[in-house]
Amino acid sequence: MKTAGQLVVLGSINADHILNLERFPAPGETLTGHRYQVAFGGKGANQAVAAGRSGADIAFIACVGDDDTGERVRQQLQKDRVDITPVSVVKGDATGVALIFVNGDGENVIGIHAGANSSLSPEMVQAERERIRGARALLMQLESPLESVLAAAQIARESDTLTVLNPAPARALSDELLALIDIITPNETEAEGLTGVAVKDDASAAQAAQVLHDKGIKTVLITLGKRGVWLSDNGNGQRIPGFTVKAVDTIAAGDTFNGALVTAILEGKALVHAIRFAHAAAAIAVTREGAQPSVPWREEIDAFLAKQE
Ligand code: RIB
């Protein structure tokens, strides 16, 4: 019986050290940036926050270090309507760190130290078995150990919990894991890595989606940057354009999309409407700096959408 929180997110927590520069340094080159900030991030935490702020009933399975950053992240997550009961504090380890450069076009490059995120073990996942079984959906990414992602997907599948995988950052995945996923949300690069099909247009997006359907995934959403999203539901494909805004920083745009998407799906919105809701959330996020500081609240998403009609 589905009695626990409606959504469980499993994933990473990082402190993002963000440096804004006019352009990325070349190998061997040193450049001075014009702005530096530390903000909370991590794909898992960003998606959990996006779900919480957009209105989901959400619990987060994750790990922080036993440091000041970990304590502050936990406090902030609670303010963002995230149940942190399943966030473990790992003794003797540091909270994950991401080092991020943002260039003048709002693009970013990221290097990560996993820290406590690497301690999220299959045993920890098994300890949250009833929580996953009781949830209506499980949302995951790939900044956590793959054996733990697999363990969570197996528990979800045996209890009819909808499994949503945002396969970022790009990693090779087993067919065993992919067969347990109900909805997958790669970007073009990740889709190519998973399928071998270079996604350049709607036709190649449809081809890549079919490869993922053949691996057992019912719903494929390939995010196409400014061109929107290719939605393929059981092989029925269509492109759903996003909203045009002036981007200042795309960090966590994809995470915001995923968190808001699952909120909308759990509210019973049809996929096309859920994607439009998620597009709106991501459009707001790219107009703001940082990862979690950029994630909008529900009122902001509703107001944005109301202005489009
Ligand atoms: O998707 C953006 C996130 O990727 C950043 O917050 C950073 O922590 C990395 O995990």
PDB file of N, CA and C in Angstrom, residues 153-203:
ATOM      1  N   ALA A 153      16.247   0.928  -7.692  1.00  0.00           N
ATOM      2  CA  ALA A 153      15.337   0.667  -8.822  1.00  0.00           C
ATOM      3  C   ALA A 153      14.681  -0.702  -8.678  1.00  0.00           C
ATOM      4  N   GLN A 154      15.440  -1.681  -8.170  1.00  0.00           N
ATOM      5  CA  GLN A 154      14.865  -3.029  -7.980  1.00  0.00           C
ATOM      6  C   GLN A 154      13.745  -2.997  -6.943  1.00  0.00           C
ATOM      7  N   ILE A 155      13.961  -2.274  -5.848  1.00  0.00           N
ATOM      8  CA  ILE A 155      12.923  -2.183  -4.810  1.00  0.00           C
ATOM      9  C   ILE A 155      11.697  -1.475  -5.378  1.00  0.00           C
ATOM     10  N   ALA A 156      11.937  -0.405  -6.123  1.00  0.00           N
ATOM     11  CA  ALA A 156      10.820   0.363  -6.694  1.00  0.00           C
ATOM     12  C   ALA A 156      10.002  -0.508  -7.635  1.00  0.00           C
ATOM     13  N   ARG A 157      10.671  -1.267  -8.490  1.00  0.00           N
ATOM     14  CA  ARG A 157       9.971  -2.072  -9.479  1.00  0.00           C
ATOM     15  C   ARG A 157       9.097  -3.135  -8.812  1.00  0.00           C
ATOM     16  N   GLU A 158       9.622  -3.765  -7.721  1.00  0.00           N
ATOM     17  CA  GLU A 158       8.825  -4.841  -7.104  1.00  0.00           C
ATOM     18  C   GLU A 158       7.603  -4.281  -6.392  1.00  0.00           C
ATOM     19  N   SER A 159       7.559  -2.957  -6.176  1.00  0.00           N
ATOM     20  CA  SER A 159       6.421  -2.388  -5.439  1.00  0.00           C
ATOM     21  C   SER A 159       5.638  -1.380  -6.287  1.00  0.00           C
ATOM     22  N   ASP A 160       5.839  -1.403  -7.623  1.00  0.00           N
ATOM     23  CA  ASP A 160       5.104  -0.506  -8.524  1.00  0.00           C
ATOM     24  C   ASP A 160       5.305   0.970  -8.222  1.00  0.00           C
ATOM     25  N   THR A 161       6.466   1.302  -7.695  1.00  0.00           N
ATOM     26  CA  THR A 161       6.830   2.713  -7.539  1.00  0.00           C
ATOM     27  C   THR A 161       7.409   3.170  -8.877  1.00  0.00           C
ATOM     28  N   LEU A 162       6.879   4.262  -9.425  1.00  0.00           N
ATOM     29  CA  LEU A 162       7.340   4.762 -10.727  1.00  0.00           C
ATOM     30  C   LEU A 162       8.820   5.144 -10.621  1.00  0.00           C
ATOM     31  N   THR A 163       9.670   4.610 -11.509  1.00  0.00           N
ATOM     32  CA  THR A 163      11.102   4.955 -11.446  1.00  0.00           C
ATOM     33  C   THR A 163      11.439   5.966 -12.540  1.00  0.00           C
ATOM     34  N   VAL A 164      12.000   7.080 -12.125  1.00  0.00           N
ATOM     35  CA  VAL A 164      12.400   8.127 -13.063  1.00  0.00           C
ATOM     36  C   VAL A 164      13.917   8.291 -12.938  1.00  0.00           C
ATOM     37  N   LEU A 165      14.629   8.156 -14.063  1.00  0.00           N
ATOM     38  CA  LEU A 165      16.084   8.298 -14.028  1.00  0.00           C
ATOM     39  C   LEU A 165      16.514   9.458 -14.912  1.00  0.00           C
ATOM     40  N   ASN A 166      17.208  10.410 -14.300  1.00  0.00           N
ATOM     41  CA  ASN A 166      17.895  11.453 -15.058  1.00  0.00           C
ATOM     42  C   ASN A 166      19.354  10.977 -15.176  1.00  0.00           C
ATOM     43  N   PRO A 167      19.759  10.453 -16.353  1.00  0.00           N
ATOM     44  CA  PRO A 167      21.059   9.783 -16.449  1.00  0.00           C
ATOM     45  C   PRO A 167      22.224  10.773 -16.583  1.00  0.00           C
ATOM     46  N   ALA A 168      22.372  11.617 -15.576  1.00  0.00           N
ATOM     47  CA  ALA A 168      23.395  12.658 -15.579  1.00  0.00           C
ATOM     48  C   ALA A 168      24.189  12.597 -14.271  1.00  0.00           C
ATOM     49  N   PRO A 169      25.531  12.794 -14.337  1.00  0.00           N
ATOM     50  CA  PRO A 169      26.307  12.949 -15.565  1.00  0.00           C
ATOM     51  C   PRO A 169      26.381  11.640 -16.342  1.00  0.00           C
ATOM     52  N   ALA A 170      26.766  11.758 -17.628  1.00  0.00           N
ATOM     53  CA  ALA A 170      26.763  10.598 -18.522  1.00  0.00           C
ATOM     54  C   ALA A 170      27.661   9.481 -17.981  1.00  0.00           C
ATOM     55  N   ARG A 171      27.101   8.281 -17.876  1.00  0.00           N
ATOM     56  CA  ARG A 171      27.865   7.088 -17.492  1.00  0.00           C
ATOM     57  C   ARG A 171      27.298   5.913 -18.281  1.00  0.00           C
ATOM     58  N   ALA A 172      28.126   4.896 -18.492  1.00  0.00           N
ATOM     59  CA  ALA A 172      27.607   3.687 -19.137  1.00  0.00           C
ATOM     60  C   ALA A 172      26.676   2.983 -18.159  1.00  0.00           C
ATOM     61  N   LEU A 173      25.533   2.515 -18.645  1.00  0.00           N
ATOM     62  CA  LEU A 173      24.562   1.865 -17.763  1.00  0.00           C
ATOM     63  C   LEU A 173      24.239   0.463 -18.268  1.00  0.00           C
ATOM     64  N   SER A 174      23.985  -0.444 -17.332  1.00  0.00           N
ATOM     65  CA  SER A 174      23.672  -1.823 -17.721  1.00  0.00           C
ATOM     66  C   SER A 174      22.238  -1.908 -18.230  1.00  0.00           C
ATOM     67  N   ASP A 175      21.998  -2.897 -19.105  1.00  0.00           N
ATOM     68  CA  ASP A 175      20.630  -3.141 -19.560  1.00  0.00           C
ATOM     69  C   ASP A 175      19.748  -3.547 -18.384  1.00  0.00           C
ATOM     70  N   GLU A 176      20.375  -4.194 -17.385  1.00  0.00           N
ATOM     71  CA  GLU A 176      19.616  -4.609 -16.193  1.00  0.00           C
ATOM     72  C   GLU A 176      18.997  -3.384 -15.506  1.00  0.00           C
ATOM     73  N   LEU A 177      19.785  -2.317 -15.368  1.00  0.00           N
ATOM     74  CA  LEU A 177      19.254  -1.103 -14.735  1.00  0.00           C
ATOM     75  C   LEU A 177      18.222  -0.437 -15.648  1.00  0.00           C
ATOM     76  N   LEU A 178      18.556  -0.295 -16.919  1.00  0.00           N
ATOM     77  CA  LEU A 178      17.651   0.428 -17.825  1.00  0.00           C
ATOM     78  C   LEU A 178      16.280  -0.252 -17.901  1.00  0.00           C
ATOM     79  N   ALA A 179      16.265  -1.578 -17.804  1.00  0.00           N
ATOM     80  CA  ALA A 179      14.984  -2.307 -17.893  1.00  0.00           C
ATOM     81  C   ALA A 179      14.078  -2.020 -16.694  1.00  0.00           C
ATOM     82  N   LEU A 180      14.655  -1.441 -15.627  1.00  0.00           N
ATOM     83  CA  LEU A 180      13.859  -1.160 -14.419  1.00  0.00           C
ATOM     84  C   LEU A 180      13.324   0.271 -14.404  1.00  0.00           C
ATOM     85  N   ILE A 181      13.613   1.036 -15.456  1.00  0.00           N
ATOM     86  CA  ILE A 181      13.254   2.461 -15.467  1.00  0.00           C
ATOM     87  C   ILE A 181      11.959   2.680 -16.249  1.00  0.00           C
ATOM     88  N   ASP A 182      11.067   3.497 -15.681  1.00  0.00           N
ATOM     89  CA  ASP A 182       9.801   3.819 -16.365  1.00  0.00           C
ATOM     90  C   ASP A 182       9.932   5.073 -17.227  1.00  0.00           C
ATOM     91  N   ILE A 183      10.612   6.095 -16.699  1.00  0.00           N
ATOM     92  CA  ILE A 183      10.790   7.361 -17.427  1.00  0.00           C
ATOM     93  C   ILE A 183      12.266   7.731 -17.372  1.00  0.00           C
ATOM     94  N   ILE A 184      12.869   8.013 -18.528  1.00  0.00           N
ATOM     95  CA  ILE A 184      14.282   8.422 -18.545  1.00  0.00           C
ATOM     96  C   ILE A 184      14.381   9.798 -19.194  1.00  0.00           C
ATOM     97  N   THR A 185      15.301  10.648 -18.684  1.00  0.00           N
ATOM     98  CA  THR A 185      15.349  12.042 -19.141  1.00  0.00           C
ATOM     99  C   THR A 185      16.782  12.468 -19.513  1.00  0.00           C
ATOM    100  N   PRO A 186      17.389  11.834 -20.523  1.00  0.00           N
ATOM    101  CA  PRO A 186      18.757  12.247 -20.905  1.00  0.00           C
ATOM    102  C   PRO A 186      18.763  13.550 -21.699  1.00  0.00           C
ATOM    103  N   ASN A 187      19.910  14.250 -21.681  1.00  0.00           N
ATOM    104  CA  ASN A 187      20.082  15.319 -22.671  1.00  0.00           C
ATOM    105  C   ASN A 187      20.639  14.668 -23.940  1.00  0.00           C
ATOM    106  N   GLU A 188      20.965  15.490 -24.944  1.00  0.00           N
ATOM    107  CA  GLU A 188      21.394  14.913 -26.228  1.00  0.00           C
ATOM    108  C   GLU A 188      22.665  14.068 -26.087  1.00  0.00           C
ATOM    109  N   THR A 189      23.627  14.594 -25.316  1.00  0.00           N
ATOM    110  CA  THR A 189      24.903  13.876 -25.148  1.00  0.00           C
ATOM    111  C   THR A 189      24.688  12.566 -24.421  1.00  0.00           C
ATOM    112  N   GLU A 190      23.899  12.626 -23.343  1.00  0.00           N
ATOM    113  CA  GLU A 190      23.651  11.404 -22.570  1.00  0.00           C
ATOM    114  C   GLU A 190      22.872  10.387 -23.412  1.00  0.00           C
ATOM    115  N   ALA A 191      21.934  10.886 -24.218  1.00  0.00           N
ATOM    116  CA  ALA A 191      21.160   9.976 -25.068  1.00  0.00           C
ATOM    117  C   ALA A 191      22.081   9.284 -26.069  1.00  0.00           C
ATOM    118  N   GLU A 192      23.021  10.038 -26.633  1.00  0.00           N
ATOM    119  CA  GLU A 192      23.961   9.423 -27.586  1.00  0.00           C
ATOM    120  C   GLU A 192      24.819   8.371 -26.890  1.00  0.00           C
ATOM    121  N   GLY A 193      25.290   8.689 -25.672  1.00  0.00           N
ATOM    122  CA  GLY A 193      26.107   7.729 -24.916  1.00  0.00           C
ATOM    123  C   GLY A 193      25.354   6.438 -24.636  1.00  0.00           C
ATOM    124  N   LEU A 194      24.059   6.547 -24.373  1.00  0.00           N
ATOM    125  CA  LEU A 194      23.274   5.362 -24.003  1.00  0.00           C
ATOM    126  C   LEU A 194      22.825   4.558 -25.222  1.00  0.00           C
ATOM    127  N   THR A 195      22.718   5.235 -26.386  1.00  0.00           N
ATOM    128  CA  THR A 195      22.090   4.570 -27.542  1.00  0.00           C
ATOM    129  C   THR A 195      23.009   4.435 -28.751  1.00  0.00           C
ATOM    130  N   GLY A 196      24.088   5.246 -28.808  1.00  0.00           N
ATOM    131  CA  GLY A 196      24.941   5.248 -29.998  1.00  0.00           C
ATOM    132  C   GLY A 196      24.365   6.093 -31.123  1.00  0.00           C
ATOM    133  N   VAL A 197      23.205   6.719 -30.907  1.00  0.00           N
ATOM    134  CA  VAL A 197      22.586   7.560 -31.941  1.00  0.00           C
ATOM    135  C   VAL A 197      22.908   9.031 -31.634  1.00  0.00           C
ATOM    136  N   ALA A 198      23.564   9.717 -32.561  1.00  0.00           N
ATOM    137  CA  ALA A 198      23.853  11.140 -32.359  1.00  0.00           C
ATOM    138  C   ALA A 198      22.545  11.920 -32.513  1.00  0.00           C
ATOM    139  N   VAL A 199      22.128  12.620 -31.456  1.00  0.00           N
ATOM    140  CA  VAL A 199      20.838  13.319 -31.496  1.00  0.00           C
ATOM    141  C   VAL A 199      21.069  14.729 -32.030  1.00  0.00           C
ATOM    142  N   LYS A 200      20.581  14.963 -33.261  1.00  0.00           N
ATOM    143  CA  LYS A 200      20.816  16.268 -33.913  1.00  0.00           C
ATOM    144  C   LYS A 200      19.521  16.943 -34.277  1.00  0.00           C
ATOM    145  N   ASP A 201      18.453  16.169 -34.439  1.00  0.00           N
ATOM    146  CA  ASP A 201      17.168  16.713 -34.882  1.00  0.00           C
ATOM    147  C   ASP A 201      16.053  15.787 -34.371  1.00  0.00           C
ATOM    148  N   ASP A 202      14.819  16.095 -34.756  1.00  0.00           N
ATOM    149  CA  ASP A 202      13.693  15.312 -34.243  1.00  0.00           C
ATOM    150  C   ASP A 202      13.775  13.847 -34.682  1.00  0.00           C
ATOM    151  N   ALA A 203      14.218  13.633 -35.939  1.00  0.00           N
ATOM    152  CA  ALA A 203      14.257  12.255 -36.452  1.00  0.00           C
ATOM    153  C   ALA A 203      15.267  11.415 -35.668  1.00  0.00           C
TER     154      ALA A 203
END
